XYZ file of C-alpha atoms in Angstrom:
666
model
C 0.000 0.000 0.000
C 2.847 2.382 0.842
C 4.417 1.852 -2.574
C 1.117 2.734 -4.250
C 0.951 5.916 -2.197
C 4.370 6.919 -3.565
C 3.138 6.292 -7.106
C -0.042 8.269 -6.436
C 1.982 11.174 -5.006
C 4.020 11.292 -8.220
C 0.821 11.446 -10.289
C -0.444 14.293 -8.084
C 2.905 15.999 -8.575
C 2.340 15.859 -12.338
C -1.095 17.444 -11.929
C 0.429 20.166 -9.734
C 3.092 20.793 -12.380
C 0.431 21.360 -15.002
C -1.289 23.947 -12.801
C 1.969 25.820 -12.107
C 2.873 25.652 -15.790
C -0.212 27.566 -16.911
C -1.863 29.761 -14.279
C 1.120 31.924 -13.166
C 1.997 32.701 -16.804
C -1.559 33.879 -17.418
C -1.395 35.883 -14.209
C 1.873 37.512 -15.252
C 0.400 38.583 -18.594
C -2.775 39.939 -16.973
C -1.097 41.415 -13.903
C -3.263 39.162 -11.683
C -1.522 38.846 -8.306
C -3.697 35.924 -7.189
C -2.786 33.798 -10.210
C 0.896 34.696 -9.880
C 0.806 33.663 -6.213
C -0.193 30.153 -7.327
C 3.405 29.683 -8.469
C 4.832 29.952 -4.951
C 2.287 27.821 -3.103
C 2.127 25.296 -5.921
C 5.914 24.953 -5.977
C 6.002 24.172 -2.253
C 3.273 21.555 -2.708
C 5.100 20.088 -5.691
C 8.319 19.671 -3.742
C 6.438 18.031 -0.873
C 4.753 15.507 -3.187
C 7.973 14.571 -4.990
C 9.888 14.323 -1.710
C 7.216 11.992 -0.329
C 7.325 9.836 -3.461
C 11.123 9.641 -3.325
C 10.960 8.807 0.383
C 8.583 5.907 -0.337
C 10.977 4.496 -2.928
C 13.845 4.819 -0.447
C 11.762 3.017 2.195
C 11.284 0.134 -0.263
C 15.060 -0.219 -0.525
C 15.630 0.076 3.230
C 13.174 -2.732 4.081
C 14.197 -4.804 1.017
C 10.701 -4.891 -0.474
C 11.396 -7.190 -3.433
C 7.796 -6.970 -4.591
C 8.937 -3.718 -6.232
C 10.714 -4.535 -9.494
C 13.192 -1.676 -9.136
C 14.221 -2.845 -5.658
C 14.472 -6.477 -6.810
C 16.763 -5.594 -9.738
C 19.096 -3.328 -7.773
C 19.234 -4.459 -4.156
C 19.945 -7.428 -1.899
C 19.038 -8.187 1.703
C 22.722 -8.677 2.657
C 23.823 -5.366 1.197
C 25.059 -2.809 3.788
C 22.502 -0.124 4.645
C 24.539 2.731 3.155
C 24.506 0.947 -0.208
C 20.799 0.165 0.090
C 20.064 3.880 0.414
C 22.534 5.023 -2.235
C 21.305 2.211 -4.483
C 18.045 4.155 -4.837
C 19.729 6.329 -7.460
C 22.181 3.666 -8.680
C 19.832 2.780 -11.524
C 17.937 4.544 -14.280
C 14.531 4.869 -12.612
C 15.849 5.922 -9.242
C 18.324 8.390 -10.706
C 15.498 10.100 -12.587
C 13.549 10.332 -9.338
C 16.585 12.000 -7.762
C 16.772 14.357 -10.760
C 13.140 15.439 -10.324
C 13.554 15.722 -6.541
C 16.510 18.102 -6.922
C 14.659 19.997 -9.670
C 11.691 20.632 -7.380
C 14.069 21.463 -4.518
C 15.657 24.239 -6.577
C 12.198 25.479 -7.557
C 11.198 25.617 -3.882
C 14.427 27.480 -3.081
C 13.650 30.066 -5.767
C 10.173 30.471 -4.261
C 11.614 30.817 -0.749
C 14.607 33.064 -1.433
C 12.962 35.015 -4.251
C 10.859 37.281 -2.068
C 12.694 40.290 -3.526
C 12.017 39.268 -7.121
C 9.431 41.185 -9.150
C 6.165 39.243 -9.060
C 6.006 38.771 -12.825
C 9.562 37.529 -13.086
C 9.135 35.155 -10.160
C 5.907 33.731 -11.582
C 7.475 33.164 -14.997
C 10.638 31.585 -13.540
C 8.649 29.118 -11.431
C 6.409 28.317 -14.397
C 9.400 27.520 -16.613
C 10.753 25.317 -13.816
C 7.363 23.583 -13.764
C 7.538 23.018 -17.535
C 10.837 21.178 -17.085
C 9.457 19.217 -14.121
C 6.364 18.254 -16.117
C 8.501 16.807 -18.917
C 10.648 14.687 -16.625
C 7.735 13.568 -14.455
C 5.926 12.406 -17.587
C 9.102 10.632 -18.645
C 9.217 8.743 -15.347
C 5.523 7.798 -15.306
C 5.390 6.694 -18.943
C 8.763 4.994 -19.480
C 10.602 4.654 -16.162
C 8.103 3.959 -13.391
C 10.070 2.879 -10.274
C 6.922 1.629 -8.454
C 6.073 -1.339 -10.685
C 5.151 -4.441 -8.657
C 6.236 -8.045 -9.205
C 4.045 -11.104 -8.783
C 5.005 -13.559 -7.441
C 7.378 -11.811 -5.025
C 11.001 -13.005 -5.355
C 12.688 -14.274 -2.221
C 15.880 -12.322 -2.849
C 17.097 -9.426 -4.956
C 19.640 -9.415 -7.788
C 21.947 -6.985 -5.965
C 23.447 -3.717 -7.158
C 26.290 -3.570 -9.647
C 29.387 -4.205 -7.463
C 31.227 -1.259 -9.018
C 28.515 0.986 -7.571
C 28.722 -0.461 -4.065
C 30.950 2.292 -2.846
C 30.643 5.468 -0.807
C 31.205 7.316 -4.067
C 27.674 6.427 -5.169
C 26.295 8.149 -2.075
C 28.170 11.363 -2.864
C 28.929 11.674 -6.591
C 25.447 11.506 -8.262
C 23.685 13.879 -5.813
C 26.465 16.457 -6.165
C 26.503 16.078 -9.936
C 22.722 16.404 -10.196
C 22.748 19.465 -7.939
C 25.077 21.014 -10.506
C 23.188 19.812 -13.570
C 19.780 20.779 -12.269
C 21.050 23.991 -10.681
C 21.608 25.386 -14.145
C 17.881 24.897 -14.787
C 17.291 27.961 -12.604
C 19.599 30.035 -14.805
C 17.766 28.657 -17.850
C 14.405 29.552 -16.336
C 15.584 33.072 -15.506
C 16.791 33.498 -19.084
C 13.535 32.259 -20.637
C 11.443 34.295 -18.182
C 13.441 37.430 -18.980
C 13.077 36.847 -22.713
C 9.330 36.413 -22.221
C 9.053 39.743 -20.395
C 11.676 41.543 -22.478
C 13.432 42.943 -19.375
C 17.103 42.018 -19.028
C 19.296 44.360 -17.016
C 21.991 44.446 -14.342
C 19.451 43.542 -11.664
C 18.585 40.378 -13.588
C 22.281 39.442 -13.706
C 22.492 40.002 -9.960
C 19.620 37.576 -9.389
C 21.136 34.976 -11.711
C 24.688 35.032 -10.322
C 24.008 33.288 -6.973
C 22.187 30.422 -8.707
C 24.940 30.104 -11.290
C 27.556 30.085 -8.548
C 25.618 27.465 -6.571
C 25.247 25.159 -9.572
C 28.883 25.661 -10.573
C 30.112 24.832 -7.066
C 28.073 21.631 -6.870
C 29.052 20.582 -10.387
C 32.718 21.125 -9.532
C 32.260 18.918 -6.479
C 30.415 16.261 -8.490
C 33.022 16.074 -11.255
C 35.849 15.996 -8.713
C 34.235 13.224 -6.664
C 33.503 11.212 -9.795
C 37.100 11.535 -10.911
C 38.473 10.343 -7.570
C 35.915 7.527 -7.396
C 36.956 6.202 -10.800
C 40.590 6.598 -9.788
C 40.463 4.371 -6.719
C 37.584 2.025 -7.630
C 38.250 0.864 -11.191
C 41.832 -0.207 -10.496
C 43.308 1.420 -13.611
C 45.039 4.294 -11.880
C 43.560 7.010 -14.100
C 41.710 10.124 -13.005
C 40.237 11.232 -16.370
C 39.686 9.259 -19.565
C 37.658 11.672 -21.739
C 34.810 9.197 -21.576
C 31.779 10.632 -23.468
C 29.781 10.853 -20.262
C 32.692 12.472 -18.457
C 32.696 14.992 -21.276
C 28.943 15.451 -20.845
C 29.522 16.675 -17.284
C 32.547 18.770 -18.232
C 30.803 20.762 -20.977
C 28.175 22.379 -18.701
C 30.989 23.167 -16.261
C 32.858 25.073 -18.964
C 29.688 26.884 -20.029
C 28.792 27.603 -16.395
C 32.249 29.062 -15.765
C 31.790 31.334 -18.758
C 28.310 32.285 -17.512
C 29.716 33.258 -14.108
C 32.157 35.708 -15.662
C 29.672 37.025 -18.202
C 27.040 37.680 -15.503
C 29.680 39.580 -13.528
C 30.323 41.906 -16.469
C 26.595 42.383 -16.971
C 26.043 43.181 -13.295
C 28.957 45.621 -13.017
C 28.849 47.292 -16.419
C 25.419 46.373 -17.893
C 27.246 44.812 -20.861
C 27.260 41.394 -22.598
C 23.475 40.985 -22.195
C 23.008 38.800 -25.255
C 26.067 36.728 -24.394
C 24.919 36.142 -20.804
C 21.399 35.059 -21.732
C 22.740 32.710 -24.411
C 25.210 31.123 -21.975
C 22.411 30.577 -19.435
C 20.491 28.645 -22.088
C 23.556 26.726 -23.288
C 24.681 25.645 -19.807
C 21.416 23.852 -19.048
C 21.105 22.605 -22.617
C 24.434 20.819 -22.208
C 23.150 19.355 -18.926
C 20.137 17.962 -20.794
C 22.477 16.610 -23.456
C 24.378 14.719 -20.768
C 21.125 13.223 -19.551
C 20.334 12.078 -23.086
C 23.757 10.504 -23.606
C 23.541 8.525 -20.365
C 20.002 7.242 -20.901
C 19.510 6.936 -24.625
C 21.502 3.785 -25.208
C 23.727 5.463 -27.814
C 26.787 5.021 -25.603
C 28.513 2.034 -24.126
C 29.973 3.402 -20.909
C 30.379 2.578 -17.237
C 28.120 5.589 -16.673
C 25.301 4.490 -18.971
C 22.037 3.583 -17.242
C 19.635 2.569 -19.959
C 19.512 0.974 -23.390
C 15.776 1.276 -24.078
C 15.382 3.275 -27.316
C 11.937 4.465 -26.195
C 13.530 6.321 -23.328
C 16.129 7.792 -25.650
C 13.484 9.082 -28.060
C 11.484 10.603 -25.192
C 14.506 12.456 -23.832
C 15.454 13.532 -27.350
C 11.993 15.107 -27.659
C 12.577 16.915 -24.359
C 15.868 18.245 -25.728
C 14.267 19.434 -28.956
C 11.363 21.141 -27.183
C 13.327 22.971 -24.502
C 16.579 23.712 -26.301
C 14.891 24.471 -29.602
C 12.158 26.527 -27.953
C 14.582 28.542 -25.847
C 16.908 29.253 -28.784
C 13.957 30.254 -30.970
C 12.736 32.666 -28.307
C 16.275 33.987 -27.972
C 16.528 34.544 -31.724
C 13.264 36.518 -31.687
C 14.153 38.658 -28.676
C 17.911 39.157 -29.089
C 17.655 41.970 -31.681
C 15.660 44.028 -29.175
C 18.328 43.846 -26.466
C 20.606 46.853 -26.065
C 24.338 46.254 -26.084
C 24.924 48.065 -22.789
C 28.167 49.629 -21.542
C 31.146 50.159 -23.852
C 34.704 49.189 -22.987
C 38.186 49.018 -24.441
C 39.761 45.676 -25.449
C 42.394 46.144 -22.730
C 40.120 46.197 -19.693
C 38.650 43.842 -17.167
C 35.617 43.433 -19.419
C 37.923 42.582 -22.307
C 39.747 39.973 -20.198
C 36.450 38.380 -19.238
C 35.304 38.345 -22.874
C 38.544 36.569 -23.828
C 37.906 34.125 -20.989
C 34.393 33.430 -22.261
C 35.492 32.995 -25.869
C 38.121 30.409 -24.951
C 35.769 28.542 -22.588
C 32.961 28.358 -25.153
C 35.328 27.261 -27.923
C 36.714 24.618 -25.546
C 33.202 23.407 -24.760
C 32.438 23.294 -28.491
C 35.629 21.292 -29.101
C 34.692 18.738 -26.446
C 31.153 18.614 -27.871
C 32.411 17.920 -31.393
C 34.836 15.262 -30.188
C 32.055 13.576 -28.216
C 29.248 13.666 -30.787
C 31.161 13.273 -34.055
C 31.724 9.490 -33.690
C 28.025 9.023 -32.870
C 26.882 11.078 -35.859
C 29.321 9.351 -38.196
C 28.152 5.913 -37.099
C 24.507 6.932 -37.487
C 24.989 8.297 -41.002
C 27.571 5.889 -42.454
C 27.756 2.880 -40.081
C 31.463 3.650 -39.796
C 32.868 3.375 -36.294
C 35.719 5.614 -35.170
C 37.103 6.474 -31.772
C 37.991 9.981 -30.603
C 40.086 9.481 -27.511
C 42.514 11.239 -25.181
C 45.120 12.198 -27.828
C 42.593 14.438 -29.630
C 41.217 16.028 -26.476
C 44.599 16.467 -24.799
C 46.030 18.192 -27.850
C 43.131 20.497 -28.728
C 41.971 21.257 -25.202
C 45.520 21.765 -23.958
C 46.344 24.337 -26.632
C 43.095 26.206 -25.921
C 43.613 26.258 -22.166
C 47.228 27.456 -22.220
C 46.477 31.114 -23.171
C 43.488 31.160 -20.820
C 45.563 30.026 -17.841
C 48.186 32.629 -18.698
C 45.569 35.397 -18.878
C 43.623 34.538 -15.697
C 45.903 36.451 -13.252
C 45.729 39.570 -15.433
C 41.942 39.934 -15.301
C 41.584 41.106 -11.665
C 44.554 43.469 -12.152
C 42.862 45.420 -14.963
C 40.445 48.286 -14.370
C 36.880 48.320 -15.617
C 36.195 50.030 -18.969
C 39.825 50.957 -19.687
C 42.802 49.050 -18.288
C 46.574 49.431 -18.292
C 48.319 46.238 -19.399
C 51.781 47.587 -18.514
C 50.654 48.369 -14.955
C 49.218 44.863 -14.631
C 52.531 43.408 -15.856
C 54.412 45.460 -13.273
C 52.192 44.077 -10.537
C 52.616 40.498 -11.698
C 56.309 40.360 -12.618
C 57.283 39.172 -9.135
C 54.571 36.477 -9.183
C 55.796 35.374 -12.625
C 59.412 35.214 -11.424
C 58.503 33.215 -8.325
C 56.378 30.886 -10.447
C 59.283 30.167 -12.802
C 61.633 29.494 -9.898
C 59.088 27.219 -8.185
C 58.530 25.334 -11.451
C 62.275 24.783 -11.928
C 62.738 23.659 -8.328
C 59.897 21.118 -8.585
C 61.184 19.955 -11.985
C 64.653 19.170 -10.668
C 63.314 17.784 -7.378
C 61.471 15.148 -9.414
C 64.701 14.299 -11.261
C 63.808 16.008 -14.482
C 61.515 15.116 -17.351
C 60.264 16.782 -20.535
C 61.521 20.352 -20.723
C 58.031 21.649 -21.544
C 56.930 20.406 -18.117
C 58.671 23.463 -16.662
C 56.270 25.673 -18.635
C 53.233 23.822 -17.296
C 54.512 23.892 -13.707
C 55.401 27.584 -13.930
C 51.957 28.367 -15.350
C 50.310 26.525 -12.443
C 52.365 28.427 -9.880
C 51.640 31.679 -11.758
C 47.921 31.092 -11.220
C 48.494 30.518 -7.497
C 50.844 33.461 -6.942
C 48.743 35.700 -9.203
C 45.667 35.062 -7.044
C 47.669 35.959 -3.930
C 49.052 39.063 -5.653
C 45.509 40.258 -6.366
C 44.685 40.237 -2.648
C 48.082 41.762 -1.827
C 47.549 44.808 -4.051
C 43.884 45.176 -3.148
C 44.854 45.457 0.510
C 47.653 47.923 -0.272
C 50.587 45.967 1.148
C 53.798 47.775 0.277
C 52.039 51.145 -0.056
C 50.324 51.323 3.329
C 51.472 50.430 6.803
C 51.025 46.801 7.783
C 48.165 47.592 10.168
C 46.257 49.625 7.565
C 46.837 47.051 4.856
C 45.729 44.253 7.147
C 42.601 46.214 8.023
C 41.875 46.792 4.332
C 42.404 43.099 3.629
C 39.855 42.134 6.278
C 37.449 44.705 4.851
C 37.531 43.344 1.306
C 34.240 41.862 0.073
C 34.002 38.091 0.390
C 33.551 37.775 -3.339
C 37.133 39.041 -3.740
C 38.408 36.229 -1.512
C 36.155 33.773 -3.351
C 37.565 34.801 -6.728
C 41.140 34.475 -5.501
C 40.428 31.070 -3.969
C 38.819 29.832 -7.189
C 41.785 30.973 -9.295
C 44.228 29.551 -6.757
C 42.343 26.240 -6.773
C 42.576 26.141 -10.560
C 46.329 26.615 -10.277
C 46.650 23.799 -7.717
C 44.653 21.462 -9.979
C 46.803 22.345 -12.991
C 49.900 21.708 -10.850
C 48.637 18.226 -10.007
C 47.742 17.456 -13.633
C 51.119 18.552 -15.006
C 53.114 16.854 -12.242
C 51.386 13.471 -12.365
C 51.305 13.428 -16.167
C 55.002 14.232 -16.356
C 56.562 12.398 -13.443
C 54.401 9.329 -12.758
C 55.915 5.884 -13.192
C 54.231 2.546 -13.875
C 55.689 -0.841 -13.020
C 54.105 -4.102 -14.183
C 55.751 -7.143 -12.649
C 54.996 -10.768 -11.800
C 55.418 -11.290 -8.062
C 55.515 -14.254 -5.712
C 55.560 -14.056 -1.893
C 58.863 -12.580 -0.763
C 59.633 -10.819 -4.051
C 60.216 -7.066 -4.221
C 59.622 -4.222 -6.678
C 60.690 -0.569 -6.741
C 58.511 2.479 -7.405
C 58.933 6.152 -6.537
C 62.013 5.528 -4.399
C 60.185 2.885 -2.330
C 60.657 -0.893 -2.213
C 57.501 -3.025 -2.057
C 57.683 -6.572 -0.689
C 54.856 -8.958 -1.546
C 54.020 -10.816 1.678
C 51.375 -13.156 0.227
C 47.625 -13.587 -0.188
C 44.907 -13.981 2.402
C 41.233 -14.922 1.968
C 38.588 -12.522 3.306
C 34.821 -12.352 3.709
C 32.568 -9.318 3.352
C 28.830 -8.872 3.950
C 27.954 -9.851 0.367
C 31.290 -10.812 -1.199
C 34.406 -12.953 -0.827
C 37.886 -11.656 -1.567
C 41.533 -12.559 -1.942
C 43.746 -9.880 -0.360
C 47.372 -9.277 -1.168
C 49.582 -7.685 1.500
C 52.576 -5.485 0.648
C 55.163 -3.983 2.980
C 56.605 -0.646 1.838
C 60.177 0.247 2.775
C 62.389 3.255 2.210
C 66.118 2.993 2.816
C 65.511 -0.443 4.310
C 63.025 0.823 6.914
C 59.362 -0.210 6.811
C 57.290 2.986 6.473
C 53.841 1.619 5.564
C 51.899 -1.398 4.389
C 48.980 -1.779 2.014
C 46.308 -4.330 1.079
C 45.064 -4.810 -2.474
C 42.282 -7.279 -3.250
C 40.189 -9.065 -5.862
C 36.527 -9.389 -4.823
C 33.758 -11.669 -6.028
C 30.209 -10.536 -5.241
C 28.020 -13.516 -4.353
C 24.707 -12.553 -5.952
C 25.926 -11.413 -9.377
C 29.122 -13.502 -9.446
C 30.885 -10.390 -10.648
C 34.560 -9.702 -9.818
C 36.024 -6.314 -8.930
C 39.500 -4.995 -8.189
C 40.092 -2.962 -5.038
C 43.323 -1.025 -5.361
C 45.669 -0.475 -2.446
C 46.611 3.192 -2.088
C 49.158 4.709 0.294
C 49.517 8.480 0.597
C 52.866 10.218 1.110
C 52.230 13.947 1.410
C 50.501 14.968 -1.828
C 51.742 11.881 -3.694
C 50.405 8.329 -3.735
C 51.633 4.804 -4.267
C 48.969 2.820 -6.108
C 48.963 -1.001 -6.116
C 46.533 -3.082 -8.191
C 46.362 -6.874 -8.488
C 46.161 -8.485 -11.918
C 45.586 -12.024 -13.105
C 47.289 -15.071 -11.519
C 50.017 -16.798 -13.531
C 50.462 -20.504 -14.240
C 53.631 -20.700 -12.139
C 51.862 -19.434 -9.011
C 52.862 -15.817 -9.401
C 50.576 -12.808 -9.651
C 50.663 -9.835 -12.009
C 50.975 -6.632 -9.968
C 50.689 -3.076 -11.306
C 52.395 -0.392 -9.254
C 52.078 3.312 -10.004
C 53.971 6.143 -8.344
C 51.822 9.247 -8.720
C 53.623 12.376 -7.531
C 51.510 15.383 -6.502
C 48.310 13.732 -7.723
C 46.270 14.844 -4.716
C 46.724 18.417 -5.944
C 44.153 17.606 -8.660
C 41.378 17.124 -6.136
C 42.766 19.511 -3.525
C 42.515 22.250 -6.142
C 38.862 21.448 -6.787
C 38.207 21.629 -3.036
C 39.797 25.090 -2.983
C 37.659 26.096 -5.978
C 34.544 24.892 -4.160
C 35.623 26.866 -1.092
C 35.899 29.911 -3.335
C 32.345 29.363 -4.530
C 31.035 29.013 -0.964
C 32.905 32.133 0.192
C 31.534 34.121 -2.743
C 28.006 32.925 -1.979
C 28.409 34.174 1.596
C 29.015 37.704 0.286
C 26.210 39.865 1.602
C 25.759 41.537 -1.758
C 24.794 38.213 -3.298
C 22.706 37.018 -0.358
C 20.679 40.194 -0.111
C 20.144 40.523 -3.816
C 18.222 43.440 -5.243
C 15.687 44.880 -2.828
C 12.310 46.058 -3.915
C 11.971 49.760 -4.421
C 9.698 51.360 -1.899
C 8.243 54.807 -2.090
C 9.261 57.187 0.693
C 6.423 58.504 2.798
C 6.682 62.278 2.887
C 3.782 63.217 5.142
C 1.900 60.316 6.642
C -1.753 60.998 7.351
C -2.905 59.980 10.838
C -4.988 56.797 10.777
C -3.795 55.744 7.369
C -1.046 53.412 6.310
C 1.281 54.492 3.594
C 1.446 51.711 1.014
C 4.721 50.831 -0.616
C 4.980 51.224 -4.333
C 6.954 49.037 -6.605
């Protein structure tokens, strides 16, 4: 009965969506406050219904109700509780429920925090959100119903894919969806503004916090997914340019461009057309990622579904929303004023350069991802576009961007002085070159071009610190005054510096591990040794183990340096009982920011075992940098100017009449 209630709540949610989709729009056109108010109350009700439905599905997993087909196919009574709960979204149907839940959550947040929005704009934004929710709710009910019953009831479930039985499943998809779906708010603001024809600096100020929120979550989701693949799959890689990885990276690039474009629009009332277009593109790329994962056109570890019906349905959603939004944009764009003027050498110019490179990079990744699919569809010819293409093209595009990032904050609005910016950054550039050379020789050399990459990474870090240094006035003011000015800087300034610094740390990790990592593949028997990264690993032998729903063979290694044991590590091969599916659990030991990575291979006929050992210097900088970037996003969001937003204009009461209340005017 409880399961049926969850299904019924989802149907009611669809009905609520239809109401919110129509009535507030009519109210906005007529100026009817009562109809516009339906958007807020309806959105709260919608979120409550979807949350209840999702909670019912989660309850089915917790109690192992195998009468529900979705639970039977993706759970097992012996599975640990954390994996029962995270298994709710470890499948196609459940992940779509999570998508709709987060979508309605963002809608409710807009309704709650949007008290300072104009009534018409708020009504239109919530209606557009309801349009998107309607489409995906219909998709779930018609093609992906998670509440289907089984009869007779199986005694046991089929278990979840062993690769997904990891804490990463509990963290990665929710963070990623918060980023994906967060851009829906930016999309809704763009469509709502195009409907009303009012796009100004105030609009950009309303959009920025939502863009920053989505960008922060998407950064966290991509980072967690990268680290999860790194330690779970046993291949020692952190990024493979998998099509679905690309599908998450493209909205991140577009969202980064949108952040900078919205800043220019807010400060200088410029780049209106560019900002609105990026808001549409960012969410459009999120929808594209959803299509790639669930259409069956890809064979990937990320792919959820192979049912062509689902793919066609999502393709229709893409055509309707992306095509509709771009058509509306094409009709309205000629009416938008260009806004403030600026010189090429200015902060606006730097941000435009930033946006151009980011959008071209996103387009490059898009072409590399979709071209093989289109070619196969049209000609039946199969080709593979892999890391060599992306590394070459994306690397060349990113190099000038990374070099230009420290200059942006140093330039003035409207008209900047490049020579003055160079004078402020020459010390940071010199320190970066020295730091790059020191790290290069500390790692016993490598390709000469690695020095350029390392220096560029340090330039990003030192450039971000230099921005704060000069803003505070260190070197021109006394230490006490400069320190006081530093503490008085807006939080968005610290957030920007942290984000740029985090980017530099990530680039440092990428360059270092790509340049200096070593891989050793060796056959080992108990007592044999192997060297990696200046350490000696001794294979001590295998030991059988038992988990809650798996058996495993664990290999133990003792790690020595200069003859002294400094650590030990276990690496294992697991076999999950229900699905009879093997997995590899890598052994990882951390030394500072570097890691020693041990993965077991296949057994040999002579009793030995193939062992892969990687030494990965500075690899933790990749994910540490993303953490710093996320911290920058959180700090920027805490800036009072973003939290307060744009207050409503109220008329001043000149001479209040006794017994009467002066009404505020918009």
